[in-house]
GROMACS .gro file of C-alpha atoms in nm:
model
  451
    1MET     CA    1   8.345  11.173   7.596
    2THR     CA    2   8.648  10.996   7.747
    3ASP     CA    3   8.727  10.625   7.749
    4VAL     CA    4   8.754  10.612   8.129
    5ASP     CA    5   8.752  10.851   8.421
    6VAL     CA    6   9.111  10.782   8.521
    7VAL     CA    7   9.418  10.620   8.365
    8VAL     CA    8   9.680  10.490   8.608
    9VAL     CA    9  10.035  10.443   8.483
   10GLY     CA   10  10.209  10.161   8.672
   11ALA     CA   11  10.078   9.845   8.839
   12GLY     CA   12  10.285   9.844   9.154
   13LEU     CA   13  10.133   9.888   9.497
   14ALA     CA   14  10.078  10.262   9.447
   15GLY     CA   15   9.902  10.233   9.114
   16LEU     CA   16   9.690   9.934   9.209
   17THR     CA   17   9.571  10.078   9.541
   18ALA     CA   18   9.484  10.402   9.365
   19ALA     CA   19   9.287  10.214   9.101
   20ARG     CA   20   9.108  10.002   9.359
   21THR     CA   21   9.005  10.311   9.555
   22LEU     CA   22   8.874  10.480   9.243
   23LYS     CA   23   8.682  10.173   9.130
   24ALA     CA   24   8.528  10.134   9.475
   25ALA     CA   25   8.406  10.493   9.445
   26GLY     CA   26   8.225  10.403   9.123
   27ARG     CA   27   8.475  10.553   8.882
   28SER     CA   28   8.597  10.380   8.567
   29VAL     CA   29   8.972  10.323   8.558
   30ARG     CA   30   9.241  10.155   8.350
   31VAL     CA   31   9.587  10.059   8.475
   32LEU     CA   32   9.867  10.044   8.219
   33GLU     CA   33  10.174   9.841   8.314
   34ALA     CA   34  10.489   9.828   8.103
   35ARG     CA   35  10.602   9.488   8.230
   36ASP     CA   36  10.451   9.148   8.169
   37ARG     CA   37  10.368   9.131   8.541
   38VAL     CA   38  10.233   9.347   8.820
   39ALA     CA   39  10.405   9.432   9.152
   40GLY     CA   40  10.680   9.669   9.036
   41ARG     CA   41  10.967   9.655   9.285
   42ASN     CA   42  10.821   9.343   9.447
   43LEU     CA   43  10.930   9.029   9.266
   44GLY     CA   44  10.901   8.661   9.343
   45GLY     CA   45  11.178   8.418   9.256
   46LEU     CA   46  11.258   8.051   9.296
   47LEU     CA   47  11.558   7.852   9.403
   48SER     CA   48  11.644   7.558   9.179
   49SER     CA   49  11.459   7.340   9.431
   50GLY     CA   50  11.139   7.536   9.368
   51ILE     CA   51  11.146   7.709   9.706
   52PRO     CA   52  11.021   8.068   9.671
   53VAL     CA   53  11.249   8.359   9.757
   54GLU     CA   54  11.184   8.732   9.741
   55MET     CA   55  11.395   8.910   9.481
   56GLY     CA   56  11.252   9.256   9.550
   57GLY     CA   57  11.110   9.438   9.852
   58GLN     CA   58  11.014   9.185  10.113
   59TRP     CA   59  11.011   9.294  10.477
   60ILE     CA   60  10.726   9.458  10.665
   61GLY     CA   61  10.744   9.623  11.008
   62ARG     CA   62  10.466   9.642  11.262
   63THR     CA   63  10.419  10.018  11.212
   64GLN     CA   64  10.366   9.974  10.837
   65THR     CA   65   9.996   9.959  10.901
   66GLU     CA   66   9.854  10.023  10.554
   67VAL     CA   67  10.034   9.741  10.379
   68LEU     CA   68   9.962   9.512  10.675
   69LYS     CA   69   9.591   9.582  10.630
   70LEU     CA   70   9.616   9.452  10.275
   71VAL     CA   71   9.809   9.144  10.386
   72ASP     CA   72   9.534   9.068  10.639
   73GLU     CA   73   9.249   9.144  10.398
   74PHE     CA   74   9.383   8.907  10.134
   75GLY     CA   75   9.444   8.629  10.384
   76LEU     CA   76   9.818   8.623  10.332
   77LYS     CA   77  10.034   8.494  10.613
   78THR     CA   78  10.337   8.657  10.769
   79VAL     CA   79  10.631   8.493  10.940
   80PRO     CA   80  10.879   8.663  11.175
   81THR     CA   81  11.225   8.717  11.037
   82TYR     CA   82  11.457   8.483  11.224
   83ASP     CA   83  11.619   8.689  11.499
   84ASP     CA   84  11.727   8.443  11.769
   85GLY     CA   85  12.093   8.454  11.866
   86GLU     CA   86  12.382   8.688  11.802
   87SER     CA   87  12.469   8.905  11.503
   88VAL     CA   88  12.815   8.966  11.358
   89THR     CA   89  13.015   9.261  11.231
   90LEU     CA   90  13.334   9.238  11.027
   91TYR     CA   91  13.576   9.528  11.046
   92ASN     CA   92  13.944   9.532  10.946
   93GLY     CA   93  13.942   9.155  10.909
   94THR     CA   94  13.802   9.085  11.256
   95VAL     CA   95  13.462   8.924  11.308
   96THR     CA   96  13.285   9.029  11.627
   97ARG     CA   97  12.976   8.858  11.762
   98TYR     CA   98  12.734   9.067  11.963
   99GLY     CA   99  12.392   9.046  12.121
  100ASP     CA  100  12.351   9.404  12.237
  101VAL     CA  101  12.309   9.749  12.079
  102THR     CA  102  12.678   9.801  12.001
  103PHE     CA  103  12.668   9.646  11.650
  104GLY     CA  104  12.992   9.472  11.746
  105LEU     CA  105  13.188   9.796  11.739
  106SER     CA  106  13.463   9.893  11.979
  107GLU     CA  107  13.352  10.081  12.289
  108GLU     CA  108  13.481  10.411  12.153
  109ALA     CA  109  13.323  10.363  11.809
  110ALA     CA  110  12.993  10.246  11.954
  111GLY     CA  111  12.984  10.557  12.170
  112GLU     CA  112  13.051  10.777  11.869
  113VAL     CA  113  12.783  10.604  11.662
  114GLY     CA  114  12.532  10.648  11.942
  115ARG     CA  115  12.620  11.014  11.984
  116LEU     CA  116  12.590  11.083  11.613
  117GLN     CA  117  12.260  10.896  11.593
  118ALA     CA  118  12.118  11.101  11.880
  119GLU     CA  119  12.228  11.426  11.717
  120LEU     CA  120  12.088  11.327  11.378
  121GLU     CA  121  11.755  11.223  11.526
  122ALA     CA  122  11.728  11.543  11.727
  123ILE     CA  123  11.765  11.744  11.407
  124ALA     CA  124  11.527  11.508  11.225
  125GLU     CA  125  11.256  11.588  11.478
  126THR     CA  126  11.255  11.945  11.344
  127VAL     CA  127  11.196  11.837  10.983
  128SER     CA  128  10.850  11.874  10.834
  129LEU     CA  129  10.729  11.550  10.677
  130SER     CA  130  10.464  11.720  10.466
  131SER     CA  131  10.699  11.991  10.333
  132PRO     CA  132  11.065  11.932  10.423
  133TRP     CA  133  11.171  12.243  10.234
  134THR     CA  134  10.990  12.458  10.494
  135SER     CA  135  11.174  12.304  10.790
  136PRO     CA  136  11.386  12.521  11.018
  137ARG     CA  137  11.739  12.539  10.874
  138ALA     CA  138  11.613  12.366  10.558
  139ALA     CA  139  11.855  12.548  10.327
  140GLU     CA  140  12.150  12.473  10.554
  141LEU     CA  141  12.060  12.107  10.593
  142ASP     CA  142  11.990  12.065  10.223
  143ARG     CA  143  12.317  12.211  10.098
  144ARG     CA  144  12.521  11.957  10.298
  145THR     CA  145  12.560  11.592  10.214
  146VAL     CA  146  12.533  11.324  10.479
  147ASP     CA  147  12.902  11.248  10.428
  148GLU     CA  148  13.000  11.610  10.492
  149TRP     CA  149  12.802  11.618  10.814
  150LEU     CA  150  12.945  11.289  10.941
  151ARG     CA  151  13.306  11.387  10.869
  152ALA     CA  152  13.254  11.725  11.033
  153ASN     CA  153  13.121  11.560  11.348
  154THR     CA  154  13.357  11.267  11.405
  155GLU     CA  155  13.708  11.156  11.314
  156ASN     CA  156  13.664  10.801  11.441
  157PRO     CA  157  13.744  10.575  11.140
  158GLU     CA  158  13.544  10.280  11.271
  159ALA     CA  159  13.235  10.493  11.330
  160LEU     CA  160  13.269  10.642  10.983
  161ALA     CA  161  13.305  10.293  10.834
  162PHE     CA  162  12.988  10.189  11.013
  163TRP     CA  163  12.788  10.481  10.874
  164ALA     CA  164  12.941  10.414  10.531
  165ALA     CA  165  12.774  10.071  10.547
  166VAL     CA  166  12.447  10.173  10.712
  167VAL     CA  167  12.359  10.453  10.471
  168PRO     CA  168  12.386  10.233  10.157
  169ALA     CA  169  12.194   9.962  10.343
  170LEU     CA  170  11.902  10.205  10.373
  171PHE     CA  171  11.929  10.396  10.045
  172SER     CA  172  12.145  10.185   9.808
  173ALA     CA  173  12.344  10.506   9.770
  174GLU     CA  174  12.649  10.661   9.929
  175PRO     CA  175  12.647  10.923  10.210
  176SER     CA  176  12.807  11.166   9.962
  177GLU     CA  177  12.515  11.125   9.720
  178MET     CA  178  12.227  11.266   9.922
  179SER     CA  179  12.143  11.579  10.112
  180LEU     CA  180  12.135  11.575  10.487
  181LEU     CA  181  11.780  11.708  10.471
  182HIS     CA  182  11.671  11.409  10.265
  183PHE     CA  183  11.836  11.168  10.506
  184LEU     CA  184  11.666  11.334  10.804
  185PHE     CA  185  11.327  11.342  10.635
  186TYR     CA  186  11.358  10.976  10.542
  187ILE     CA  187  11.451  10.849  10.887
  188LYS     CA  188  11.176  11.055  11.049
  189SER     CA  189  10.919  10.922  10.801
  190ALA     CA  190  10.992  10.570  10.929
  191GLY     CA  191  11.018  10.644  11.301
  192MET     CA  192  11.398  10.693  11.322
  193LEU     CA  193  11.704  10.477  11.277
  194ASP     CA  194  11.649  10.197  11.527
  195ILE     CA  195  11.328  10.106  11.346
  196LEU     CA  196  11.488  10.134  11.003
  197VAL     CA  197  11.780   9.902  11.081
  198GLY     CA  198  11.601   9.675  11.330
  199VAL     CA  199  11.462   9.327  11.284
  200THR     CA  200  11.226   9.250  11.574
  201GLY     CA  201  11.031   9.571  11.626
  202GLY     CA  202  11.193   9.718  11.314
  203ALA     CA  203  11.142   9.744  10.941
  204GLN     CA  204  11.274   9.390  10.882
  205GLU     CA  205  11.041   9.228  11.136
  206MET     CA  206  10.832   8.999  10.917
  207ARG     CA  207  10.797   8.848  10.572
  208VAL     CA  208  10.494   8.748  10.370
  209VAL     CA  209  10.485   8.373  10.319
  210GLY     CA  210  10.529   8.316   9.946
  211GLY     CA  211  10.640   8.674   9.882
  212THR     CA  212  10.508   9.030   9.892
  213HIS     CA  213  10.439   9.032   9.518
  214GLN     CA  214  10.122   8.842   9.604
  215ILE     CA  215   9.969   9.161   9.745
  216SER     CA  216   9.980   9.328   9.404
  217GLU     CA  217   9.867   9.009   9.233
  218ARG     CA  218   9.559   8.994   9.457
  219LEU     CA  219   9.484   9.361   9.392
  220ALA     CA  220   9.517   9.309   9.016
  221ALA     CA  221   9.300   8.997   9.021
  222GLU     CA  222   9.030   9.186   9.206
  223LEU     CA  223   9.043   9.472   8.953
  224GLY     CA  224   9.032   9.227   8.662
  225ASP     CA  225   9.189   9.204   8.318
  226ASP     CA  226   8.951   9.466   8.184
  227VAL     CA  227   9.116   9.717   8.419
  228VAL     CA  228   9.481   9.606   8.434
  229THR     CA  229   9.666   9.589   8.102
  230LEU     CA  230  10.016   9.438   8.094
  231ASN     CA  231  10.287   9.487   7.830
  232ALA     CA  232  10.163   9.842   7.781
  233PRO     CA  233  10.455  10.082   7.829
  234VAL     CA  234  10.327  10.438   7.827
  235ARG     CA  235  10.517  10.668   7.592
  236SER     CA  236  10.337  11.001   7.615
  237ILE     CA  237  10.068  11.197   7.798
  238THR     CA  238   9.884  11.486   7.636
  239HIS     CA  239   9.695  11.699   7.885
  240ASP     CA  240   9.480  12.011   7.899
  241GLU     CA  241   9.198  12.152   8.108
  242GLU     CA  242   8.954  11.904   7.952
  243GLY     CA  243   9.142  11.583   8.026
  244VAL     CA  244   9.433  11.361   7.927
  245SER     CA  245   9.531  11.130   7.643
  246VAL     CA  246   9.769  10.851   7.736
  247THR     CA  247   9.951  10.674   7.453
  248GLN     CA  248  10.102  10.328   7.491
  249ALA     CA  249  10.206  10.049   7.260
  250GLY     CA  250   9.848   9.932   7.210
  251GLY     CA  251   9.694  10.269   7.134
  252THR     CA  252   9.565  10.579   7.312
  253LEU     CA  253   9.326  10.612   7.605
  254THR     CA  254   9.145  10.931   7.696
  255ALA     CA  255   9.049  11.011   8.054
  256GLY     CA  256   8.954  11.291   8.283
  257HIS     CA  257   9.268  11.244   8.494
  258ALA     CA  258   9.591  11.044   8.501
  259ILE     CA  259   9.780  10.907   8.800
  260VAL     CA  260  10.145  10.842   8.721
  261ALA     CA  261  10.258  10.581   8.975
  262ILE     CA  262  10.611  10.501   8.863
  263PRO     CA  263  10.946  10.619   9.005
  264PRO     CA  264  11.001  10.992   8.943
  265THR     CA  265  11.305  10.933   8.725
  266LEU     CA  266  11.095  10.711   8.495
  267ALA     CA  267  10.803  10.953   8.504
  268GLY     CA  268  11.042  11.217   8.375
  269ARG     CA  269  11.123  11.002   8.070
  270LEU     CA  270  10.767  11.011   7.939
  271HIS     CA  271  10.682  11.269   7.676
  272TYR     CA  272  10.433  11.531   7.793
  273GLN     CA  273  10.240  11.768   7.571
  274PRO     CA  274  10.251  12.044   7.675
  275ALA     CA  275  10.584  12.000   7.853
  276LEU     CA  276  10.579  11.977   8.230
  277PRO     CA  277  10.654  12.289   8.433
  278ALA     CA  278  11.025  12.353   8.484
  279ALA     CA  279  11.007  12.272   8.856
  280ARG     CA  280  10.858  11.927   8.797
  281ASP     CA  281  11.094  11.849   8.511
  282GLY     CA  282  11.393  11.970   8.712
  283LEU     CA  283  11.286  11.747   8.999
  284THR     CA  284  11.269  11.431   8.789
  285GLN     CA  285  11.616  11.497   8.652
  286GLN     CA  286  11.754  11.487   9.006
  287ILE     CA  287  11.599  11.182   9.173
  288PRO     CA  288  11.819  10.892   9.064
  289MET     CA  289  11.729  10.543   9.178
  290GLY     CA  290  11.951  10.354   9.418
  291SER     CA  291  12.200  10.092   9.304
  292VAL     CA  292  12.150   9.739   9.437
  293ILE     CA  293  12.199   9.376   9.347
  294LYS     CA  294  12.014   9.138   9.575
  295VAL     CA  295  12.144   8.783   9.619
  296GLN     CA  296  11.999   8.473   9.780
  297VAL     CA  297  12.249   8.206   9.882
  298ALA     CA  298  12.102   7.871   9.982
  299TYR     CA  299  12.242   7.589  10.196
  300PRO     CA  300  12.111   7.243  10.293
  301THR     CA  301  12.040   7.376  10.645
  302PRO     CA  302  12.048   7.711  10.827
  303PHE     CA  303  12.375   7.600  10.986
  304TRP     CA  304  12.454   7.939  11.141
  305ARG     CA  305  12.167   7.891  11.385
  306ASN     CA  306  12.349   7.594  11.538
  307SER     CA  307  12.633   7.832  11.618
  308GLY     CA  308  12.399   8.072  11.794
  309LEU     CA  309  12.388   8.322  11.509
  310ASN     CA  310  12.076   8.485  11.368
  311GLY     CA  311  12.214   8.554  11.019
  312PHE     CA  312  12.222   8.932  11.054
  313ALA     CA  313  12.566   9.063  10.960
  314PHE     CA  314  12.741   9.383  10.862
  315SER     CA  315  13.069   9.368  10.675
  316LEU     CA  316  13.244   9.702  10.685
  317ASP     CA  317  13.520   9.549  10.469
  318ASP     CA  318  13.338   9.385  10.177
  319ALA     CA  319  13.124   9.463   9.875
  320LEU     CA  320  12.848   9.237  10.009
  321SER     CA  321  12.783   9.447  10.314
  322VAL     CA  322  12.457   9.330  10.474
  323THR     CA  323  12.302   8.985  10.525
  324LEU     CA  324  11.997   8.841  10.700
  325ASP     CA  325  11.847   8.497  10.752
  326ASN     CA  326  11.593   8.443  10.475
  327SER     CA  327  11.528   8.073  10.523
  328PRO     CA  328  11.183   7.933  10.444
  329PRO     CA  329  10.948   7.911  10.743
  330ASP     CA  330  10.961   7.530  10.755
  331GLY     CA  331  11.342   7.530  10.773
  332VAL     CA  332  11.369   7.284  10.484
  333CYS     CA  333  11.687   7.463  10.384
  334GLY     CA  334  11.892   7.763  10.488
  335VAL     CA  335  11.900   8.090  10.293
  336LEU     CA  336  12.110   8.398  10.354
  337VAL     CA  337  12.003   8.710  10.169
  338GLY     CA  338  12.270   8.969  10.097
  339PHE     CA  339  12.311   9.296   9.912
  340PHE     CA  340  12.563   9.473   9.695
  341GLU     CA  341  12.462   9.836   9.746
  342GLY     CA  342  12.559  10.184   9.630
  343ALA     CA  343  12.911  10.210   9.489
  344HIS     CA  344  12.968   9.840   9.561
  345ALA     CA  345  12.668   9.752   9.344
  346ARG     CA  346  12.793   9.964   9.057
  347SER     CA  347  13.128   9.787   9.071
  348ALA     CA  348  12.965   9.445   9.104
  349ALA     CA  349  12.741   9.516   8.804
  350ARG     CA  350  13.053   9.502   8.588
  351TRP     CA  351  13.131   9.150   8.707
  352SER     CA  352  12.981   8.831   8.571
  353PRO     CA  353  12.719   8.647   8.780
  354ASP     CA  354  12.981   8.383   8.860
  355GLU     CA  355  13.218   8.652   8.985
  356ARG     CA  356  12.946   8.801   9.204
  357ARG     CA  357  12.868   8.457   9.338
  358THR     CA  358  13.233   8.400   9.424
  359VAL     CA  359  13.260   8.732   9.606
  360ALA     CA  360  12.933   8.676   9.793
  361VAL     CA  361  13.026   8.327   9.907
  362ALA     CA  362  13.374   8.440  10.014
  363THR     CA  363  13.219   8.714  10.228
  364LEU     CA  364  12.966   8.478  10.382
  365THR     CA  365  13.246   8.238  10.464
  366LYS     CA  366  13.430   8.512  10.652
  367LEU     CA  367  13.113   8.603  10.839
  368PHE     CA  368  12.969   8.259  10.916
  369GLY     CA  369  13.252   8.011  10.886
  370PRO     CA  370  13.364   7.734  10.649
  371GLU     CA  371  13.017   7.579  10.606
  372ALA     CA  372  12.919   7.893  10.412
  373ALA     CA  373  13.175   7.805  10.144
  374GLU     CA  374  12.957   7.530   9.995
  375PRO     CA  375  12.617   7.672   9.899
  376SER     CA  376  12.360   7.456   9.727
  377ASP     CA  377  12.217   7.742   9.521
  378TYR     CA  378  12.263   8.107   9.430
  379VAL     CA  379  12.018   8.346   9.265
  380GLU     CA  380  12.044   8.721   9.215
  381GLN     CA  381  11.850   9.022   9.091
  382ASN     CA  382  12.026   9.325   8.949
  383TRP     CA  383  11.768   9.602   8.988
  384MET     CA  384  11.982   9.852   8.800
  385ALA     CA  385  11.933   9.645   8.485
  386GLU     CA  386  11.553   9.647   8.510
  387GLU     CA  387  11.427   9.866   8.225
  388TYR     CA  388  11.113   9.975   8.406
  389THR     CA  389  11.276  10.034   8.745
  390ARG     CA  390  11.639  10.128   8.680
  391GLY     CA  391  11.736  10.068   9.039
  392CYS     CA  392  11.610  10.022   9.394
  393TYR     CA  393  11.520  10.069   9.669
  394GLY     CA  394  11.393  10.412   9.569
  395GLY     CA  395  11.482  10.755   9.443
  396ARG     CA  396  11.696  10.990   9.651
  397LEU     CA  397  11.736  11.367   9.660
  398GLY     CA  398  12.086  11.510   9.641
  399ALA     CA  399  12.211  11.834   9.791
  400GLY     CA  400  11.985  12.128   9.719
  401VAL     CA  401  11.703  11.934   9.555
  402TRP     CA  402  11.446  11.944   9.836
  403THR     CA  403  11.466  12.319   9.879
  404GLN     CA  404  11.474  12.397   9.506
  405PHE     CA  405  11.231  12.139   9.367
  406GLY     CA  406  11.069  11.948   9.655
  407ALA     CA  407  10.731  12.119   9.630
  408ALA     CA  408  10.684  11.960   9.286
  409LEU     CA  409  10.723  11.601   9.410
  410SER     CA  410  10.354  11.527   9.467
  411GLU     CA  411  10.187  11.847   9.347
  412PRO     CA  412   9.950  11.771   9.057
  413VAL     CA  413  10.019  11.923   8.716
  414GLY     CA  414   9.672  12.006   8.594
  415ARG     CA  415   9.497  11.673   8.558
  416ILE     CA  416   9.813  11.466   8.610
  417HIS     CA  417   9.865  11.333   8.963
  418TRP     CA  418  10.170  11.160   9.108
  419ALA     CA  419  10.198  10.851   9.326
  420GLY     CA  420  10.471  10.610   9.431
  421ALA     CA  421  10.674  10.535   9.740
  422GLU     CA  422  10.896  10.839   9.683
  423THR     CA  423  10.595  11.072   9.721
  424SER     CA  424  10.482  10.951  10.064
  425ASP     CA  425  10.553  11.144  10.382
  426VAL     CA  426  10.516  10.832  10.599
  427TRP     CA  427  10.737  10.530  10.530
  428ASN     CA  428  10.884  10.705  10.230
  429GLY     CA  429  11.047  10.457   9.993
  430TYR     CA  430  10.877  10.152  10.142
  431MET     CA  431  10.578   9.938  10.043
  432ASP     CA  432  10.368  10.105  10.310
  433GLY     CA  433  10.457  10.445  10.167
  434ALA     CA  434  10.359  10.326   9.820
  435VAL     CA  435  10.017  10.216   9.944
  436ARG     CA  436   9.964  10.546  10.126
  437SER     CA  437  10.059  10.739   9.813
  438GLY     CA  438   9.804  10.546   9.608
  439TYR     CA  439   9.531  10.638   9.852
  440ARG     CA  440   9.640  11.003   9.850
  441ALA     CA  441   9.646  11.029   9.471
  442ALA     CA  442   9.305  10.862   9.442
  443ALA     CA  443   9.163  11.103   9.700
  444GLU     CA  444   9.299  11.398   9.501
  445VAL     CA  445   9.126  11.274   9.187
  446LEU     CA  446   8.799  11.200   9.363
  447ASP     CA  447   8.805  11.547   9.513
  448CYS     CA  448   8.844  11.692   9.164
  449LEU     CA  449   8.557  11.476   9.044
  450GLY     CA  450   8.334  11.597   9.323
  451PHE     CA  451   8.346  11.303   9.564
   0.00000   0.00000   0.00000
């Protein structure tokens, strides 16, 4: 006799949606969460004025249908990301305003970027979302890094600088740190690059009023305290053909199945008895999390709007490389959200918070003018320092990993099933992908249980 039918490890969107699905099917379930809160990579924060800001994943696009269903079901409100006016790009010390598709690049560089994007997306169309390792030319695409492909296909320094900013903006990792196959799979899973980098009509289209962490909080409240246990870091999973035993700080739970819904790199740090198959273990050793520090810089007003700017900016020169308008819906103050990503984040992690603030404000001043030099508040979240995340936005696969280990990413190991944004073939790495993965893992378990 087991304690419950299913133990779920992790109370982010993946774990909670899996648990909810299982409970709705009449199965007993427990969710074990290492933190003192739910929501994983979603995290609410506050400015000193008490105004809420999102310190983790926050944007939702119109094609992210599964997470939008939850937003609607729980009665949460969304607000469009401010997108009226022009954007800016900084390159070689020059700020360029633009309101078209050029990203403020020179005519030659914009043409090169467009050509490269078209070529990348044409290859991406050939990639299998369900099994990228079986795609035509999979071995060839997987042995090359994104950086190698870009440098082999253009010598334009401005175009290369643009891609060197865009790739970390999407992955919090450098073009040299991931396989071309992974990049292609990822962009196809979201509907290609224009959607990934876009605001209106893109992945940054809307925000949840009060923060996306509320979705997980509503899910957890519905499941109840008898299902969701906080401050319960799982240490080990013993498994055989009869079931699983999951050990955490408060004791051991037995179950028929386990769903591990934490990032693969963290899943690989648990102790399994017997040890996981070599393919699964090899996979988890090679999916590092991205490197990112997210900052929110507040001002008395969203002054950039008066200048006809929408707050979206790319700096190809600075460590703080991407910004967007993140002001509260009522406009009571102005907020610019920015990111140190990839190699820049790793460098910035060695600075003090005051040093990061100084660098961020200096960059914003270059992008938006002298009014940006006097913020009223600054808050930040270093996701690399989070013990139970170890980075954001998600895990990435380097050269050769998809073709050598990819089949093990979501394939169950006996009675252990895997969920999380990294395991989804649609909107991989995003909240919507996490939700989809929870549903998939729950369906796998229910199928095993005869439902």
